[in-house]
Amino acid sequence: MAEEQSAALAKVWRNARLATLAEGSAGLGVVEKGAIAARGGRIVFAGPEAEIPSDLRKGAETIDCQGRWITPGLIDCHTHLVHAGNRANEFEMRLAGATYEEVARAGGGIVSSVKALRAASEAELVAQTLPRLDALIAEGVTTVEVKSGYGLDHANEAKSLRAARQLAELRPVTVRTTFLGAHALPPEANGDKDAYIGLVAGEMLDKIAAEGLADAVDGFCEGIAFSPEQMAKVFDAATARGLPVKLHADQLSNLGGAALAASYGALSADHLEYTDQAGAAAMARAGTVAVILPGAFYFIRETKKPPVDLFRKHGVKMAIATDNNPGTSPLTSLLLTMNMAATLFAMTVDECIAGVTREAARALGLQAESGTLEAGKWADLAIWNIESPAELVYRMGFNPLHARIWRGK
Ligand code: DI6
Ligand code: FE
C-alpha cells in the first residue's frame, strides 16, 4: 500500500535548465527555469517549472537542481563491451608500423579476441566487462547496446549475449543486445566464408532467436570480413525472424554497405568512412541512422572521414558511439567520443549531444522510450555541473556529471 502510494506520487526535479532534445524542437530544445516530473519511472512532465500541473506537485518529492543542466541520460548505441582480455600487444605492433588489416591477416585481430572469449566463463566475462560498463555509467550513460561477435559459434555467442543481459541485472542501466555472428571467420571454418555464413544465417540465428537473446542482428561487411552478398543472406534470415538489422558498413573500403543496410530498412549503418552519395541517399530514404564512430577512426589512424556533409545534405540522422572494443576502439568515454566527433569531423555541439541521446535512441529503435526529455519516455536523466551544454563536448578527460537518474531513480 505504502509502495503503491509512493508510486503514485511524482518526483520533481526543479530549478533546472533543460536540454530536452524534444523531437522537432530547434537546437537542443532548451528550457530555462525548467522542471521534470516523473512517476512510475516515466517522465510525466518536462517543461517550464511554472507550468507543472498542480496535481503533480502535490506531495511530490522535490529535488532542487540549483540551476544545473539536465540532459537525457546518454545512450551508447554501438559497443562490443563484452570481450575478454585486451590487445595492447597489437597496439604496439601497429605503433611499430603494421596496419590493422595486416595484424588481422597475420592471425591477430578479432580472432585473437575470439580465443580469449571462448576460454572465459560467462561469470568471468561479466566480471571483466563491469569496469568498462561502470566507466560509461559514471559519465551519465543510461542505455548501452552490446554486441556479440567474439564467440563465432552458437555456444559462445549465446554466452556473450547472456553476459550482456546480466549486466542489466547488476547495474541500473538498459542493455540492448545485438547478435554479430557475422563479425569474422572462426578458425574452424578453414577459410570457407560461405559455409560459415550458412551457419550464422541458419542454425545459429535460429537458436539465438528462439532463446530471445538478441534485439537486433549486425554484421561486418568488409574485405577482411564478409561481402554484401553474404551479409544479405544474414539479413534475409534476420528479417524472416522479425529481427531488425544494422551493419558495420564502409569502414575500410566502399563495398556499398550503407546502401545494402538501407535496402533492408536497417536501424543503422555504422562507421561509414567510405560511404558515397548513393549510400547516403539510400540511408535517408530508408530512415537508417548513420552511427559515427570516431574512436575507431582515431585509434587506427584512419584518414578518410565519414561524409557528415552528405548526411546533413540528405537529412540522414547521425548518432555517435564509442564502438568500445579491444581491437580498434578501447574507449569507454562517451564524453570524449563527442569531443572527437566535433574535433575530427566538425560535427556541431548540437549534433554531438543529439548523437548520444535522441539519435542514439533512434539507432536502437528506442525513440518511443528514451533519448529525449518528453512525457511518456523513461525518466533517464543526466544532471551536469556545467554552465553551457557546449562544455560536454569541449572538455577532454573531465567528467562534470552531478547525478544520473535511471527510470526515475
Ligand atoms: N569493426 C571494428 O572496428 C571492430 N569490429 C568491426 O567490425 C573491430 C573489432 C576488433 O578488432 O576486435
Ligand atoms: Fe563495431
CSV table of C-alpha atoms and ligand atoms in Angstrom, one decimal:
chain,number,residue,atom,x,y,z
A,1,MET,CA,0.0,0.0,0.0
A,2,ALA,CA,2.7,2.4,1.0
A,3,GLU,CA,4.6,1.4,-2.1
A,4,GLU,CA,1.6,2.0,-4.3
A,5,GLN,CA,1.1,5.4,-2.9
A,6,SER,CA,4.7,6.4,-3.4
A,7,ALA,CA,4.5,5.1,-7.0
A,8,ALA,CA,1.5,7.3,-7.5
A,9,LEU,CA,3.3,10.4,-6.1
A,10,ALA,CA,5.6,12.3,-8.6
A,11,LYS,CA,9.2,13.1,-8.2
A,12,VAL,CA,10.1,16.5,-9.4
A,13,TRP,CA,13.5,18.0,-10.4
A,14,ARG,CA,13.1,21.7,-10.3
A,15,ASN,CA,15.2,24.8,-10.8
A,16,ALA,CA,17.0,23.3,-13.7
A,17,ARG,CA,18.0,24.2,-17.2
A,18,LEU,CA,16.8,21.5,-19.7
A,19,ALA,CA,18.2,20.3,-22.9
A,20,THR,CA,15.1,18.3,-23.8
A,21,LEU,CA,16.2,17.3,-27.3
A,22,ALA,CA,12.4,17.1,-27.9
A,23,GLU,CA,11.5,15.7,-31.4
A,24,GLY,CA,11.0,18.6,-33.8
A,25,SER,CA,12.4,21.3,-31.4
A,26,ALA,CA,15.1,23.7,-32.5
A,27,GLY,CA,18.7,23.0,-31.4
A,28,LEU,CA,18.8,21.2,-28.1
A,29,GLY,CA,15.2,22.1,-27.2
A,30,VAL,CA,16.4,24.3,-24.3
A,31,VAL,CA,14.0,25.2,-21.5
A,32,GLU,CA,15.4,27.8,-19.0
A,33,LYS,CA,13.8,27.6,-15.5
A,34,GLY,CA,12.7,24.1,-16.3
A,35,ALA,CA,11.5,21.1,-14.3
A,36,ILE,CA,10.9,17.4,-14.9
A,37,ALA,CA,8.3,15.3,-13.1
A,38,ALA,CA,8.4,11.5,-13.1
A,39,ARG,CA,6.0,8.9,-11.9
A,40,GLY,CA,6.5,5.1,-12.1
A,41,GLY,CA,9.9,5.6,-13.7
A,42,ARG,CA,8.4,7.6,-16.6
A,43,ILE,CA,8.5,11.3,-17.4
A,44,VAL,CA,5.1,12.8,-16.9
A,45,PHE,CA,6.1,16.4,-17.4
A,46,ALA,CA,9.1,18.2,-18.8
A,47,GLY,CA,9.0,22.0,-19.4
A,48,PRO,CA,8.9,25.4,-17.7
A,49,GLU,CA,8.7,25.0,-14.0
A,50,ALA,CA,5.8,27.5,-13.9
A,51,GLU,CA,3.7,25.1,-15.9
A,52,ILE,CA,3.9,21.9,-13.8
A,53,PRO,CA,0.3,20.8,-13.2
A,54,SER,CA,-0.7,21.2,-9.6
A,55,ASP,CA,-1.7,17.6,-9.1
A,56,LEU,CA,1.9,16.6,-9.9
A,57,ARG,CA,3.2,19.0,-7.3
A,58,LYS,CA,1.0,17.6,-4.5
A,59,GLY,CA,3.1,15.5,-2.1
A,60,ALA,CA,5.9,15.2,-4.7
A,61,GLU,CA,9.4,14.5,-3.6
A,62,THR,CA,11.2,17.6,-4.9
A,63,ILE,CA,14.9,18.0,-5.8
A,64,ASP,CA,16.3,21.4,-6.2
A,65,CYS,CA,18.8,21.3,-9.1
A,66,GLN,CA,20.2,24.7,-8.3
A,67,GLY,CA,20.3,25.8,-11.9
A,68,ARG,CA,22.1,22.8,-13.2
A,69,TRP,CA,21.6,21.5,-16.7
A,70,ILE,CA,19.7,18.3,-17.3
A,71,THR,CA,20.0,16.3,-20.5
A,72,PRO,CA,18.5,12.9,-21.4
A,73,GLY,CA,20.6,10.1,-20.0
A,74,LEU,CA,23.4,9.3,-22.5
A,75,ILE,CA,23.0,6.3,-24.9
A,76,ASP,CA,26.0,4.4,-26.3
A,77,CYS,CA,24.4,2.7,-29.3
A,78,HIS,CA,27.3,0.7,-30.6
A,79,THR,CA,29.7,-1.3,-28.4
A,80,HIS,CA,31.5,-4.6,-28.2
A,81,LEU,CA,31.6,-4.1,-24.4
A,82,VAL,CA,31.6,-7.9,-23.6
A,83,HIS,CA,35.0,-9.2,-24.5
A,84,ALA,CA,37.9,-11.0,-22.8
A,85,GLY,CA,41.4,-9.7,-22.4
A,86,ASN,CA,42.9,-6.9,-24.4
A,87,ARG,CA,45.0,-6.4,-27.5
A,88,ALA,CA,47.7,-4.0,-26.2
A,89,ASN,CA,50.2,-6.2,-27.9
A,90,GLU,CA,48.7,-5.4,-31.3
A,91,PHE,CA,48.6,-1.8,-30.5
A,92,GLU,CA,52.4,-2.0,-30.0
A,93,MET,CA,52.7,-3.8,-33.4
A,94,ARG,CA,50.8,-1.0,-35.1
A,95,LEU,CA,52.9,1.6,-33.4
A,96,ALA,CA,55.8,-0.2,-35.0
A,97,GLY,CA,54.2,0.3,-38.4
A,98,ALA,CA,51.8,-2.6,-39.0
A,99,THR,CA,48.3,-1.7,-40.2
A,100,TYR,CA,45.0,-3.0,-38.7
A,101,GLU,CA,44.4,-5.2,-41.8
A,102,GLU,CA,48.0,-6.6,-41.7
A,103,VAL,CA,47.6,-7.5,-38.0
A,104,ALA,CA,44.2,-9.2,-38.8
A,105,ARG,CA,45.6,-11.1,-41.8
A,106,ALA,CA,48.5,-12.3,-39.6
A,107,GLY,CA,46.1,-14.1,-37.3
A,108,GLY,CA,45.8,-11.4,-34.8
A,109,GLY,CA,42.8,-9.1,-34.8
A,110,ILE,CA,39.3,-10.2,-34.0
A,111,VAL,CA,40.3,-13.9,-34.0
A,112,SER,CA,42.7,-13.4,-31.0
A,113,SER,CA,39.8,-12.0,-29.0
A,114,VAL,CA,37.7,-15.0,-30.1
A,115,LYS,CA,40.3,-17.3,-28.5
A,116,ALA,CA,40.2,-15.3,-25.3
A,117,LEU,CA,36.4,-15.1,-25.1
A,118,ARG,CA,36.0,-18.8,-25.7
A,119,ALA,CA,38.3,-19.6,-22.8
A,120,ALA,CA,36.4,-17.3,-20.4
A,121,SER,CA,33.3,-18.4,-18.5
A,122,GLU,CA,30.2,-16.3,-18.5
A,123,ALA,CA,30.9,-15.1,-15.0
A,124,GLU,CA,34.5,-14.1,-16.0
A,125,LEU,CA,33.1,-12.2,-19.0
A,126,VAL,CA,30.7,-10.3,-16.8
A,127,ALA,CA,33.4,-9.6,-14.3
A,128,GLN,CA,35.8,-8.3,-17.0
A,129,THR,CA,33.0,-6.2,-18.6
A,130,LEU,CA,31.7,-4.5,-15.5
A,131,PRO,CA,34.6,-2.0,-15.1
A,132,ARG,CA,34.0,-0.8,-18.6
A,133,LEU,CA,30.3,-0.5,-18.1
A,134,ASP,CA,30.9,1.4,-14.9
A,135,ALA,CA,33.1,3.9,-16.7
A,136,LEU,CA,30.3,4.6,-19.1
A,137,ILE,CA,27.7,4.8,-16.3
A,138,ALA,CA,30.0,7.3,-14.4
A,139,GLU,CA,29.5,9.7,-17.3
A,140,GLY,CA,25.7,9.5,-17.4
A,141,VAL,CA,25.1,6.6,-19.7
A,142,THR,CA,21.7,5.0,-19.0
A,143,THR,CA,21.4,2.8,-22.1
A,144,VAL,CA,24.0,0.7,-23.8
A,145,GLU,CA,24.0,-1.5,-26.8
A,146,VAL,CA,26.2,-4.6,-26.6
A,147,LYS,CA,27.2,-6.9,-29.5
A,148,SER,CA,28.3,-10.5,-29.5
A,149,GLY,CA,30.8,-11.3,-32.3
A,150,TYR,CA,33.8,-12.7,-30.4
A,151,GLY,CA,32.2,-16.2,-29.9
A,152,LEU,CA,31.6,-17.2,-33.5
A,153,ASP,CA,29.8,-20.4,-32.6
A,154,HIS,CA,26.4,-20.8,-31.0
A,155,ALA,CA,27.6,-21.6,-27.5
A,156,ASN,CA,30.0,-18.7,-27.3
A,157,GLU,CA,27.8,-16.2,-29.0
A,158,ALA,CA,24.9,-17.2,-26.6
A,159,LYS,CA,27.4,-16.9,-23.7
A,160,SER,CA,28.3,-13.4,-24.7
A,161,LEU,CA,24.7,-12.3,-25.1
A,162,ARG,CA,23.7,-13.8,-21.8
A,163,ALA,CA,26.6,-12.0,-20.2
A,164,ALA,CA,25.4,-8.7,-21.8
A,165,ARG,CA,21.9,-9.3,-20.4
A,166,GLN,CA,23.3,-10.0,-17.0
A,167,LEU,CA,24.9,-6.5,-16.9
A,168,ALA,CA,21.3,-5.1,-16.7
A,169,GLU,CA,20.7,-7.2,-13.6
A,170,LEU,CA,23.8,-6.0,-11.9
A,171,ARG,CA,23.6,-2.3,-12.7
A,172,PRO,CA,20.8,0.3,-13.2
A,173,VAL,CA,21.1,0.5,-16.9
A,174,THR,CA,19.1,-0.5,-20.0
A,175,VAL,CA,21.0,-3.1,-22.2
A,176,ARG,CA,20.1,-3.8,-25.8
A,177,THR,CA,21.8,-6.9,-27.3
A,178,THR,CA,22.9,-7.5,-30.9
A,179,PHE,CA,23.9,-10.8,-32.5
A,180,LEU,CA,27.0,-10.2,-34.5
A,181,GLY,CA,27.8,-13.7,-35.6
A,182,ALA,CA,29.0,-12.4,-39.0
A,183,HIS,CA,31.9,-10.5,-37.4
A,184,ALA,CA,34.8,-12.6,-38.5
A,185,LEU,CA,35.6,-16.1,-39.8
A,186,PRO,CA,36.4,-18.5,-36.9
A,187,PRO,CA,39.5,-20.7,-37.3
A,188,GLU,CA,37.5,-23.9,-37.5
A,189,ALA,CA,35.7,-22.6,-40.7
A,190,ASN,CA,39.0,-23.2,-42.6
A,191,GLY,CA,38.6,-20.2,-44.8
A,192,ASP,CA,35.1,-21.1,-46.0
A,193,LYS,CA,33.1,-17.9,-45.6
A,194,ASP,CA,30.0,-19.1,-47.4
A,195,ALA,CA,29.7,-22.2,-45.2
A,196,TYR,CA,30.1,-20.1,-42.1
A,197,ILE,CA,27.5,-17.6,-43.3
A,198,GLY,CA,25.2,-20.5,-43.9
A,199,LEU,CA,25.7,-21.5,-40.2
A,200,VAL,CA,25.1,-17.9,-39.0
A,201,ALA,CA,22.0,-17.4,-41.1
A,202,GLY,CA,20.8,-20.9,-40.3
A,203,GLU,CA,21.2,-22.7,-37.0
A,204,MET,CA,23.0,-20.0,-35.0
A,205,LEU,CA,20.4,-17.4,-35.7
A,206,ASP,CA,17.6,-19.9,-35.2
A,207,LYS,CA,18.8,-20.8,-31.7
A,208,ILE,CA,19.7,-17.2,-30.7
A,209,ALA,CA,16.3,-16.0,-31.9
A,210,ALA,CA,14.5,-18.9,-30.1
A,211,GLU,CA,16.4,-18.1,-26.9
A,212,GLY,CA,15.3,-14.5,-27.2
A,213,LEU,CA,18.9,-13.4,-26.7
A,214,ALA,CA,19.1,-10.7,-29.4
A,215,ASP,CA,17.3,-7.5,-30.0
A,216,ALA,CA,18.9,-7.0,-33.4
A,217,VAL,CA,21.3,-8.5,-35.9
A,218,ASP,CA,24.6,-6.9,-37.1
A,219,GLY,CA,27.4,-7.9,-39.5
A,220,PHE,CA,30.8,-6.7,-40.6
A,221,CYS,CA,30.7,-6.0,-44.4
A,222,GLU,CA,34.3,-5.6,-45.4
A,223,GLY,CA,37.1,-7.1,-47.5
A,224,ILE,CA,38.6,-8.7,-44.3
A,225,ALA,CA,35.2,-9.9,-43.2
A,226,PHE,CA,32.0,-10.6,-45.3
A,227,SER,CA,30.7,-9.5,-48.7
A,228,PRO,CA,27.4,-7.7,-49.3
A,229,GLU,CA,26.0,-10.9,-50.8
A,230,GLN,CA,27.0,-12.9,-47.7
A,231,MET,CA,25.5,-10.1,-45.5
A,232,ALA,CA,22.3,-10.2,-47.5
A,233,LYS,CA,21.9,-13.9,-46.5
A,234,VAL,CA,22.2,-13.0,-42.8
A,235,PHE,CA,19.8,-10.1,-43.2
A,236,ASP,CA,17.2,-12.2,-45.1
A,237,ALA,CA,17.3,-14.7,-42.2
A,238,ALA,CA,17.1,-12.0,-39.6
A,239,THR,CA,14.2,-10.3,-41.4
A,240,ALA,CA,12.4,-13.6,-41.6
A,241,ARG,CA,12.6,-13.9,-37.9
A,242,GLY,CA,11.3,-10.4,-37.3
A,243,LEU,CA,14.7,-9.1,-36.0
A,244,PRO,CA,15.8,-5.6,-37.1
A,245,VAL,CA,19.3,-5.3,-38.7
A,246,LYS,CA,22.2,-2.9,-38.7
A,247,LEU,CA,25.6,-3.1,-40.3
A,248,HIS,CA,29.3,-2.2,-39.9
A,249,ALA,CA,29.5,-0.6,-43.3
A,250,ASP,CA,32.1,1.1,-45.5
A,251,GLN,CA,34.7,1.4,-42.6
A,252,LEU,CA,37.8,0.5,-44.6
A,253,SER,CA,36.5,0.5,-48.2
A,254,ASN,CA,33.3,1.2,-50.1
A,255,LEU,CA,31.5,-2.1,-50.7
A,256,GLY,CA,28.1,-0.4,-50.8
A,257,GLY,CA,27.4,-1.5,-47.3
A,258,ALA,CA,25.3,1.6,-46.4
A,259,ALA,CA,23.0,1.1,-49.4
A,260,LEU,CA,22.7,-2.6,-48.5
A,261,ALA,CA,21.7,-1.8,-45.0
A,262,ALA,CA,19.2,0.8,-46.2
A,263,SER,CA,17.7,-1.8,-48.6
A,264,TYR,CA,16.8,-3.9,-45.5
A,265,GLY,CA,15.4,-0.9,-43.6
A,266,ALA,CA,18.3,-1.2,-41.2
A,267,LEU,CA,18.1,0.7,-37.9
A,268,SER,CA,21.6,2.0,-38.5
A,269,ALA,CA,24.7,1.8,-40.7
A,270,ASP,CA,27.8,2.3,-38.7
A,271,HIS,CA,31.3,3.6,-39.3
A,272,LEU,CA,30.7,4.9,-42.9
A,273,GLU,CA,34.1,6.5,-43.6
A,274,TYR,CA,33.9,5.4,-47.3
A,275,THR,CA,30.2,5.9,-47.8
A,276,ASP,CA,29.3,7.8,-51.0
A,277,GLN,CA,26.4,9.9,-52.2
A,278,ALA,CA,24.3,6.9,-53.3
A,279,GLY,CA,24.8,5.3,-49.9
A,280,ALA,CA,23.8,8.5,-48.0
A,281,ALA,CA,20.7,9.0,-50.3
A,282,ALA,CA,19.6,5.4,-49.7
A,283,MET,CA,20.0,5.8,-45.9
A,284,ALA,CA,17.9,9.0,-46.0
A,285,ARG,CA,15.1,7.2,-47.9
A,286,ALA,CA,15.1,4.3,-45.5
A,287,GLY,CA,15.4,6.3,-42.3
A,288,THR,CA,18.6,4.4,-41.5
A,289,VAL,CA,20.6,6.3,-38.8
A,290,ALA,CA,24.3,7.0,-39.5
A,291,VAL,CA,26.3,5.9,-36.4
A,292,ILE,CA,29.6,7.8,-36.4
A,293,LEU,CA,32.5,6.1,-34.5
A,294,PRO,CA,35.4,8.5,-34.1
A,295,GLY,CA,37.1,6.3,-31.6
A,296,ALA,CA,37.9,3.6,-34.2
A,297,PHE,CA,38.9,6.3,-36.8
A,298,TYR,CA,41.3,7.8,-34.3
A,299,PHE,CA,42.7,4.6,-33.0
A,300,ILE,CA,43.6,3.0,-36.3
A,301,ARG,CA,44.7,6.4,-37.6
A,302,GLU,CA,42.2,6.4,-40.5
A,303,THR,CA,42.4,9.5,-42.7
A,304,LYS,CA,39.2,9.1,-44.7
A,305,LYS,CA,36.5,10.9,-42.7
A,306,PRO,CA,32.8,9.9,-42.7
A,307,PRO,CA,30.9,12.2,-45.1
A,308,VAL,CA,28.9,14.2,-42.5
A,309,ASP,CA,28.2,16.9,-45.1
A,310,LEU,CA,26.5,14.3,-47.3
A,311,PHE,CA,24.5,13.1,-44.3
A,312,ARG,CA,23.4,16.6,-43.5
A,313,LYS,CA,22.6,17.4,-47.1
A,314,HIS,CA,20.4,14.2,-47.5
A,315,GLY,CA,18.9,14.6,-44.0
A,316,VAL,CA,20.4,11.4,-42.6
A,317,LYS,CA,20.2,11.4,-38.8
A,318,MET,CA,23.6,11.0,-37.1
A,319,ALA,CA,24.3,9.2,-33.8
A,320,ILE,CA,27.7,8.9,-32.1
A,321,ALA,CA,29.0,5.9,-30.2
A,322,THR,CA,32.2,4.6,-28.6
A,323,ASP,CA,32.5,1.3,-30.6
A,324,ASN,CA,34.2,0.1,-27.4
A,325,ASN,CA,36.2,-3.0,-28.5
A,326,PRO,CA,39.7,-4.4,-27.8
A,327,GLY,CA,41.0,-4.0,-31.3
A,328,THR,CA,40.1,-0.7,-32.8
A,329,SER,CA,38.5,1.4,-30.1
A,330,PRO,CA,39.4,0.7,-26.4
A,331,LEU,CA,37.3,3.7,-25.5
A,332,THR,CA,34.9,3.9,-22.5
A,333,SER,CA,34.1,7.6,-22.6
A,334,LEU,CA,31.1,8.9,-24.5
A,335,LEU,CA,32.0,12.5,-23.5
A,336,LEU,CA,35.4,12.1,-25.1
A,337,THR,CA,33.7,10.5,-28.1
A,338,MET,CA,31.7,13.7,-28.6
A,339,ASN,CA,34.9,15.8,-28.5
A,340,MET,CA,36.4,13.5,-31.1
A,341,ALA,CA,33.4,13.8,-33.4
A,342,ALA,CA,33.5,17.6,-33.1
A,343,THR,CA,37.2,17.9,-33.5
A,344,LEU,CA,37.9,15.3,-36.1
A,345,PHE,CA,34.7,15.5,-38.2
A,346,ALA,CA,33.4,19.1,-37.5
A,347,MET,CA,30.2,17.9,-36.0
A,348,THR,CA,28.4,20.7,-34.2
A,349,VAL,CA,27.8,20.7,-30.4
A,350,ASP,CA,24.1,20.2,-31.1
A,351,GLU,CA,24.8,17.3,-33.4
A,352,CYS,CA,27.1,15.7,-30.9
A,353,ILE,CA,24.6,15.9,-28.0
A,354,ALA,CA,21.7,14.7,-30.1
A,355,GLY,CA,24.0,12.0,-31.4
A,356,VAL,CA,24.4,10.5,-27.9
A,357,THR,CA,20.8,11.0,-26.9
A,358,ARG,CA,17.8,11.3,-29.3
A,359,GLU,CA,19.6,9.9,-32.4
A,360,ALA,CA,21.3,7.1,-30.5
A,361,ALA,CA,17.8,6.0,-29.2
A,362,ARG,CA,16.6,6.1,-32.8
A,363,ALA,CA,19.6,3.9,-33.9
A,364,LEU,CA,18.4,1.3,-31.4
A,365,GLY,CA,14.7,1.6,-32.3
A,366,LEU,CA,14.0,3.1,-28.8
A,367,GLN,CA,12.9,6.5,-29.9
A,368,ALA,CA,9.5,6.0,-28.2
A,369,GLU,CA,11.2,5.0,-25.0
A,370,SER,CA,14.2,7.2,-24.4
A,371,GLY,CA,16.6,9.8,-25.8
A,372,THR,CA,14.6,12.9,-25.1
A,373,LEU,CA,13.1,14.7,-22.1
A,374,GLU,CA,9.4,14.3,-23.1
A,375,ALA,CA,6.4,13.0,-21.3
A,376,GLY,CA,5.9,9.2,-21.8
A,377,LYS,CA,9.6,8.4,-22.0
A,378,TRP,CA,11.6,6.7,-19.3
A,379,ALA,CA,12.9,9.2,-16.7
A,380,ASP,CA,16.6,8.6,-17.7
A,381,LEU,CA,18.4,11.8,-16.8
A,382,ALA,CA,21.9,13.2,-16.6
A,383,ILE,CA,22.4,16.2,-14.4
A,384,TRP,CA,25.5,18.2,-15.0
A,385,ASN,CA,27.8,20.8,-13.3
A,386,ILE,CA,28.2,22.9,-16.4
A,387,GLU,CA,27.4,26.5,-17.5
A,388,SER,CA,26.6,25.6,-21.1
A,389,PRO,CA,25.9,22.3,-23.0
A,390,ALA,CA,29.0,23.0,-25.2
A,391,GLU,CA,31.1,22.1,-22.1
A,392,LEU,CA,30.1,18.5,-22.5
A,393,VAL,CA,31.7,18.4,-25.9
A,394,TYR,CA,34.6,20.8,-25.3
A,395,ARG,CA,36.4,19.2,-22.4
A,396,MET,CA,38.7,16.2,-22.8
A,397,GLY,CA,39.0,13.7,-19.9
A,398,PHE,CA,36.9,15.6,-17.5
A,399,ASN,CA,33.6,14.4,-16.1
A,400,PRO,CA,31.1,17.1,-14.9
A,401,LEU,CA,28.3,14.6,-14.1
A,402,HIS,CA,26.5,15.7,-10.9
A,403,ALA,CA,23.8,12.9,-10.8
A,404,ARG,CA,22.4,10.2,-13.0
A,405,ILE,CA,18.8,9.0,-12.9
A,406,TRP,CA,17.7,5.7,-14.4
A,407,ARG,CA,14.0,5.1,-14.6
A,408,GLY,CA,13.3,7.8,-12.0
A,409,LYS,CA,15.9,6.6,-9.5
B,1,DI6,N1,34.8,-3.0,-36.8
B,1,DI6,C1,35.6,-2.6,-35.9
B,1,DI6,O1,36.1,-1.6,-35.8
B,1,DI6,C2,35.6,-3.6,-34.8
B,1,DI6,N2,34.7,-4.6,-35.3
B,1,DI6,C3,34.3,-4.2,-36.5
B,1,DI6,O2,33.5,-4.9,-37.2
B,1,DI6,C4,36.9,-4.2,-34.6
B,1,DI6,C5,36.8,-5.3,-33.6
B,1,DI6,C6,38.2,-5.9,-33.2
B,1,DI6,O3,39.2,-5.6,-33.9
B,1,DI6,O4,38.2,-6.6,-32.2
B,2,FE,FE,32.0,-2.1,-34.0
